[in-house]
Short mmCIF file of C-alpha atoms in Angstrom, two decimals:
data_model
loop_
_atom_site.label_atom_id
_atom_site.label_comp_id
_atom_site.label_asym_id
_atom_site.label_seq_id
_atom_site.Cartn_x
_atom_site.Cartn_y
_atom_site.Cartn_z
CA MET A 859 -15.47 -7.74 -29.62
CA SER A 860 -12.88 -8.82 -31.37
CA LYS A 861 -9.64 -10.36 -29.78
CA ASN A 862 -7.65 -6.69 -31.54
CA VAL A 863 -10.66 -4.69 -30.83
CA VAL A 864 -9.54 -5.45 -27.56
CA TYR A 865 -6.05 -5.16 -27.56
CA ALA A 866 -6.19 -1.33 -29.33
CA VAL A 867 -8.40 -0.31 -26.54
CA MET A 868 -5.62 -1.87 -23.80
CA THR A 869 -3.42 0.01 -25.54
CA VAL A 870 -4.94 3.08 -25.28
CA ASN A 871 -5.29 2.58 -22.53
CA MET A 872 -1.98 2.21 -21.38
CA ILE A 873 -0.80 4.85 -23.26
CA VAL A 874 -3.53 6.90 -20.57
CA TRP A 875 -1.90 5.09 -17.33
CA GLY A 876 1.61 6.88 -19.02
CA LEU A 877 0.23 9.90 -19.11
CA ASN A 878 -1.38 10.13 -15.94
CA THR A 879 1.61 10.28 -14.03
CA VAL A 880 2.92 13.33 -15.87
CA ALA A 881 -0.94 14.78 -15.26
CA LEU A 882 -0.08 13.24 -11.69
CA LYS A 883 3.58 15.00 -11.83
CA VAL A 884 1.44 18.25 -12.88
CA LEU A 885 -0.42 18.38 -9.79
CA VAL A 886 1.46 18.14 -7.72
CA GLN A 887 2.92 21.50 -8.86
CA TYR A 888 -0.50 23.10 -7.82
CA LEU A 889 -2.16 21.12 -5.30
CA SER A 890 -1.59 20.02 -2.02
CA PRO A 891 -0.08 16.53 -2.87
CA LEU A 892 -1.90 14.37 -0.41
CA THR A 893 -5.61 16.74 -0.71
CA MET A 894 -5.77 16.35 -4.12
CA GLN A 895 -5.12 12.07 -3.95
CA SER A 896 -7.17 11.89 -1.62
CA LEU A 897 -10.63 14.15 -3.63
CA ARG A 898 -9.00 13.07 -6.89
CA ILE A 899 -9.74 9.16 -5.78
CA CYS A 900 -12.66 9.37 -4.00
CA LEU A 901 -14.67 11.41 -7.49
CA ALA A 902 -13.09 8.00 -9.27
CA GLY A 903 -14.76 5.94 -6.77
CA LEU A 904 -18.09 7.44 -7.09
CA ALA A 905 -18.01 7.46 -10.89
CA LEU A 906 -17.17 3.52 -9.88
CA PHE A 907 -19.97 2.95 -7.78
CA GLY A 908 -22.58 5.00 -10.32
CA PHE A 909 -21.11 2.44 -13.17
CA VAL A 910 -21.55 -0.75 -10.59
CA TRP A 911 -24.77 0.08 -9.31
CA TRP A 912 -26.33 0.60 -12.92
CA ARG A 913 -25.34 -2.82 -14.01
CA LYS A 914 -26.48 -3.72 -10.43
CA GLU A 915 -24.01 -6.24 -9.64
CA TRP A 916 -23.81 -4.13 -6.22
CA ARG A 917 -24.12 -6.46 -3.24
CA ARG A 918 -22.83 -6.13 0.55
CA PRO A 919 -19.83 -7.56 1.58
CA VAL A 920 -19.42 -10.62 4.38
CA SER A 921 -17.56 -9.55 7.82
CA GLY A 922 -15.16 -12.30 6.30
CA GLU A 923 -14.81 -10.29 2.73
CA TRP A 924 -13.23 -7.20 5.35
CA ARG A 925 -10.15 -8.50 6.53
CA TYR A 926 -8.49 -8.29 2.94
CA LEU A 927 -10.61 -5.46 2.25
CA THR A 928 -8.79 -3.65 4.85
CA GLY A 929 -5.86 -4.70 3.56
CA ALA A 930 -6.10 -3.75 -0.62
CA ILE A 931 -7.93 0.00 1.20
CA LEU A 932 -4.79 0.94 4.13
CA PHE A 933 -1.96 -1.01 1.21
CA GLY A 934 -3.18 -0.60 -2.12
CA VAL A 935 -5.18 3.17 -1.73
CA VAL A 936 -3.67 4.54 1.27
CA GLY A 937 0.02 3.48 1.92
CA HIS A 938 0.19 3.40 -2.54
CA HIS A 939 -1.28 7.05 -3.79
CA SER A 940 0.05 8.80 -0.51
CA CYS A 941 3.53 7.34 -0.98
CA LEU A 942 3.13 8.01 -5.11
CA ALA A 943 2.01 11.66 -4.27
CA LEU A 944 4.65 12.61 -1.19
CA GLY A 945 7.34 11.34 -4.20
CA LEU A 946 6.31 12.86 -6.95
CA GLU A 947 7.06 16.31 -5.26
CA GLN A 948 10.28 15.15 -5.54
CA THR A 949 11.33 13.53 -8.12
CA THR A 950 10.40 13.28 -12.20
CA ALA A 951 7.45 12.12 -13.34
CA THR A 952 10.59 9.61 -15.80
CA ASN A 953 11.76 8.03 -12.83
CA ALA A 954 8.24 7.66 -10.54
CA ALA A 955 7.26 6.07 -13.73
CA LEU A 956 9.97 3.47 -14.96
CA ILE A 957 10.38 2.43 -10.55
CA LEU A 958 7.01 1.65 -10.93
CA GLY A 959 7.19 -0.59 -13.84
CA LEU A 960 8.80 -2.85 -11.27
CA LEU A 961 5.39 -3.81 -10.40
CA PRO A 962 4.81 -7.11 -11.66
CA LEU A 963 8.19 -7.97 -9.96
CA SER A 964 7.48 -7.07 -6.01
CA THR A 965 4.10 -8.61 -6.76
CA SER A 966 5.76 -11.87 -7.99
CA LEU A 967 8.78 -12.13 -5.36
CA LEU A 968 5.58 -11.52 -2.68
CA SER A 969 2.90 -14.24 -4.63
CA ALA A 970 6.35 -16.01 -3.64
CA LEU A 971 7.06 -14.93 -0.35
CA ILE A 972 3.11 -14.80 0.89
CA LEU A 973 1.62 -17.27 -1.18
CA LYS A 974 3.96 -19.78 -1.44
CA GLU A 975 3.75 -19.50 -4.85
CA ARG A 976 6.55 -21.56 -7.18
CA ILE A 977 9.47 -19.14 -9.10
CA ASN A 978 11.78 -21.18 -11.01
CA GLY A 979 14.49 -20.21 -12.76
CA THR A 980 13.86 -17.76 -15.58
CA ARG A 981 11.93 -15.36 -12.57
CA ALA A 982 14.65 -15.45 -10.65
CA ALA A 983 16.63 -13.69 -13.28
CA GLY A 984 14.29 -11.75 -14.13
CA ILE A 985 13.49 -10.32 -10.94
CA PHE A 986 17.89 -9.88 -10.20
CA LEU A 987 17.75 -8.27 -13.90
CA GLY A 988 14.72 -5.53 -12.51
CA MET A 989 15.89 -4.58 -9.23
CA LEU A 990 19.19 -3.45 -11.09
CA GLY A 991 17.18 -1.67 -13.65
CA VAL A 992 16.31 0.03 -10.72
CA VAL A 993 19.93 1.17 -9.25
CA PHE A 994 20.34 2.29 -13.50
CA VAL A 995 17.00 4.58 -13.16
CA VAL A 996 18.14 6.32 -8.85
CA VAL A 997 21.79 6.81 -10.09
CA ARG A 998 20.23 8.26 -13.93
CA GLY A 999 23.24 11.49 -14.58
CA GLY A 1000 25.09 10.80 -11.58
CA ASN A 1001 22.94 13.04 -9.51
CA LEU A 1002 21.82 10.69 -6.21
CA GLY A 1003 21.12 13.56 -4.21
CA ASN A 1004 18.41 15.76 -5.88
CA HIS A 1005 16.03 12.60 -6.19
CA LEU A 1006 16.51 10.08 -4.13
CA VAL A 1007 13.91 10.93 -1.61
CA GLY A 1008 11.33 11.27 -4.53
CA ASP A 1009 12.52 7.95 -5.44
CA LEU A 1010 12.30 6.32 -2.09
CA TRP A 1011 8.63 7.55 -1.45
CA VAL A 1012 7.89 5.58 -4.76
CA LEU A 1013 9.49 2.73 -4.55
CA GLY A 1014 6.87 2.58 -1.02
CA ALA A 1015 4.55 3.16 -3.50
CA MET A 1016 5.02 0.25 -5.80
CA ALA A 1017 5.66 -1.58 -2.54
CA THR A 1018 2.88 -0.77 -0.81
CA GLN A 1019 1.27 -1.67 -3.66
CA ALA A 1020 2.69 -4.79 -4.93
CA LEU A 1021 1.13 -5.85 -0.93
CA SER A 1022 -2.14 -4.94 -1.92
CA PHE A 1023 -2.45 -7.30 -4.31
CA ILE A 1024 -2.32 -10.27 -2.50
CA PHE A 1025 -5.43 -8.80 0.12
CA ILE A 1026 -6.71 -8.39 -3.64
CA LYS A 1027 -6.30 -11.82 -5.26
CA LYS A 1028 -8.02 -13.12 -1.89
CA VAL A 1029 -11.20 -11.36 -1.86
CA THR A 1030 -11.56 -11.42 -5.41
CA ASP A 1031 -12.64 -15.04 -5.08
CA SER A 1032 -15.63 -13.95 -3.69
CA LEU A 1033 -16.62 -10.34 -4.53
CA ASP A 1034 -16.90 -9.19 -7.60
CA ALA A 1035 -12.96 -7.13 -8.95
CA LYS A 1036 -15.18 -3.57 -9.57
CA GLN A 1037 -16.85 -3.72 -6.61
CA VAL A 1038 -13.59 -4.45 -5.04
CA THR A 1039 -12.47 -1.76 -7.21
CA CYS A 1040 -15.08 0.65 -5.94
CA LEU A 1041 -15.18 -0.15 -2.32
CA MET A 1042 -11.02 0.64 -2.29
CA PHE A 1043 -11.86 4.12 -3.97
CA LEU A 1044 -14.15 4.85 -2.22
CA LEU A 1045 -12.95 4.41 1.49
CA GLY A 1046 -9.51 4.52 1.08
CA PRO A 1047 -9.11 7.96 0.27
CA VAL A 1048 -10.94 9.10 4.45
CA GLY A 1049 -7.37 7.72 4.89
CA ILE A 1050 -5.02 9.80 2.84
CA PHE A 1051 -7.64 12.96 3.30
CA ILE A 1052 -7.30 12.18 7.41
CA ILE A 1053 -3.29 11.80 6.83
CA SER A 1054 -2.96 15.32 4.84
CA LEU A 1055 -4.88 17.39 7.61
CA PHE A 1056 -1.69 15.91 9.77
CA LEU A 1057 1.45 16.65 7.14
CA GLN A 1058 -0.61 19.39 4.44
CA PRO A 1059 -2.83 21.29 6.51
CA ARG A 1060 -2.82 23.56 4.06
CA GLY A 1061 -4.64 21.90 1.34
CA LEU A 1062 -8.24 22.89 1.58
CA MET A 1063 -7.71 26.38 1.72
CA GLU A 1064 -5.49 26.71 -1.16
CA LEU A 1065 -8.05 25.40 -3.89
CA PRO A 1066 -9.69 28.28 -4.77
CA SER A 1067 -6.63 30.17 -5.55
CA VAL A 1068 -5.69 26.66 -8.17
CA PRO A 1069 -5.89 27.41 -12.00
CA GLY A 1070 -9.15 26.55 -13.96
CA TRP A 1071 -7.32 24.46 -16.82
CA ILE A 1072 -5.55 22.03 -13.90
CA TRP A 1073 -9.20 21.64 -12.66
CA LEU A 1074 -9.54 20.09 -16.33
CA VAL A 1075 -6.15 17.50 -15.16
CA PHE A 1076 -7.93 16.55 -12.48
CA LEU A 1077 -11.03 15.41 -14.08
CA ALA A 1078 -9.04 13.48 -16.66
CA SER A 1079 -6.28 11.82 -14.18
CA SER A 1080 -9.58 10.68 -12.09
CA LEU A 1081 -12.32 9.74 -14.06
CA ILE A 1082 -10.45 8.70 -17.26
CA ALA A 1083 -7.13 7.49 -16.26
CA THR A 1084 -8.24 6.14 -12.90
CA ALA A 1085 -12.50 5.36 -12.90
CA LEU A 1086 -12.70 4.12 -16.85
CA GLY A 1087 -8.57 3.15 -17.10
CA HIS A 1088 -10.01 0.53 -14.14
CA VAL A 1089 -13.07 -0.49 -16.09
CA VAL A 1090 -11.48 -1.14 -18.96
CA TYR A 1091 -8.80 -3.08 -17.86
CA ASN A 1092 -11.01 -5.73 -15.34
CA SER A 1093 -13.14 -6.18 -18.57
CA SER A 1094 -9.32 -7.38 -20.50
CA ILE A 1095 -8.75 -9.87 -17.60
CA HIS A 1096 -11.96 -11.52 -17.81
CA ARG A 1097 -11.75 -11.13 -22.26
CA LEU A 1098 -8.05 -11.77 -22.02
CA GLY A 1099 -7.41 -13.83 -19.48
CA PRO A 1100 -4.90 -12.19 -16.42
CA GLY A 1101 -2.00 -13.04 -18.09
CA HIS A 1102 -2.22 -11.60 -21.33
CA THR A 1103 -3.85 -8.06 -19.51
CA ALA A 1104 -0.73 -7.67 -17.38
CA ILE A 1105 2.11 -8.07 -19.97
CA PHE A 1106 0.30 -4.66 -22.03
CA THR A 1107 0.59 -2.57 -18.04
CA ASN A 1108 4.58 -2.72 -19.30
CA MET A 1109 3.97 -0.53 -22.06
CA THR A 1110 2.74 1.89 -18.65
CA PRO A 1111 6.66 3.03 -18.21
CA PHE A 1112 7.15 3.56 -21.96
CA PHE A 1113 4.75 5.76 -22.79
CA ALA A 1114 4.76 7.91 -19.79
CA LEU A 1115 8.81 8.19 -19.78
CA ILE A 1116 7.61 10.08 -23.07
CA GLY A 1117 5.23 11.65 -22.27
CA SER A 1118 7.45 13.11 -19.51
CA PHE A 1119 10.16 14.50 -22.40
CA PHE A 1120 7.30 15.96 -24.85
CA PHE A 1121 5.02 17.76 -22.24
CA LEU A 1122 7.61 18.37 -19.32
CA GLY A 1123 10.71 19.00 -20.95
CA GLU A 1124 12.12 16.34 -18.68
CA SER A 1125 15.63 14.97 -19.59
CA ILE A 1126 16.29 11.29 -20.25
CA TYR A 1127 19.13 10.18 -19.14
CA ALA A 1128 21.62 6.91 -21.16
CA SER A 1129 20.92 5.25 -17.66
CA GLN A 1130 17.44 6.07 -17.56
CA ILE A 1131 17.21 4.08 -20.45
CA ALA A 1132 19.27 1.41 -19.69
CA GLY A 1133 17.12 1.10 -17.00
CA PHE A 1134 13.74 0.96 -18.95
CA LEU A 1135 15.95 -1.82 -20.97
CA LEU A 1136 16.37 -3.81 -17.79
CA ILE A 1137 12.97 -3.07 -16.19
CA SER A 1138 11.22 -4.12 -19.22
CA ALA A 1139 13.00 -7.71 -19.70
CA GLY A 1140 12.89 -8.13 -16.33
CA VAL A 1141 9.55 -7.63 -16.04
CA PHE A 1142 9.57 -10.22 -18.87
CA LEU A 1143 11.35 -12.70 -17.67
CA GLY A 1144 10.61 -12.50 -13.51
CA SER A 1145 6.00 -12.13 -14.37
CA GLY A 1146 5.34 -15.46 -15.68
CA ALA A 1147 4.86 -13.58 -19.14
CA ALA A 1148 7.75 -15.22 -20.96
CA ASP A 1149 7.03 -19.36 -19.80
CA GLU A 1150 2.55 -17.26 -21.08
CA SER A 1151 4.29 -17.20 -24.39
CA ARG A 1152 6.51 -19.88 -24.91
CA LEU A 1153 3.32 -22.31 -24.11
CA LEU A 1154 0.39 -20.83 -25.20
CA ARG A 1155 1.77 -18.89 -27.46
CA PRO A 1156 4.97 -20.12 -29.41
CA TRP A 1157 6.94 -17.57 -31.60
CA LEU A 1158 5.70 -17.41 -35.53
CA ARG A 1159 3.04 -19.94 -34.83
CA PRO A 1160 -1.08 -19.00 -34.62
CA ALA A 1161 -2.55 -18.29 -32.73
CA ARG A 1162 -5.03 -20.91 -30.61
CA ARG A 1163 -8.75 -21.24 -30.05
CA THR A 1164 -7.65 -21.49 -26.48
CA ASP A 1165 -5.49 -18.61 -26.30
CA MET A 1166 -8.42 -16.76 -28.34
CA GLU A 1167 -11.59 -17.16 -25.68
CA GLY A 1168 -9.23 -16.37 -22.70
#
């Protein structure tokens, strides 16, 4: 597969991931958010398990790997997806997508604090711009009180996912990334479901009254966006390298913004546009993409062979 084809596939994947935020906003209006997330992610996990088993890439994790797997499951699935579902109940898909766009910066910051990775002046400036962008998003239209709680839940979703990447980085040193994702999606929903029994105990009883078309959205979100999307992303990391692949995630908030406008009729405020631009600039500077671009692909200079091989 050529590099241009991989780029095209990744762009389509980012469109799907952006529209998945819109889909989740629709789903939480018809389904109990926590119950929905537990079922949706479990289905994605079963699909991934079938894929990994078919590829004969499954092996039993050893005891030392479970320590990091547990952290990845608790923060990356239970924490992230619970907070996201609860947040989307009380804020717009537009706000959620823009706040989640801060994820690469939060990951860089946590890597510096926990893994002792170095942050230079460029990255520090990027982190500042990203944080400033979130402020613009949260105060959209001066209507702070109507969505602040939801925005805080989404901030929690972003922070827990960023923290999970630290555990994922550790466990994928010895365990295949697809299997790590599969185990997270199979075991994490159990925790979400237990939480739902306390916070939303009627979630299962509401399922029979859900319109049929909602289940089509549910299946598309689970199997296409979550299961297939992660397989595509992992495959692209192998072909392009983690740095080039991560740059594509900057597209996701943009496509979510467009999808929210057309499919949900959400208003787009000037402060949100400003926040999107600040977050995008912050991610480019703070995630290391600017450094990589300067070192590996100078402006208007053809890509070197090492770039192509990723």
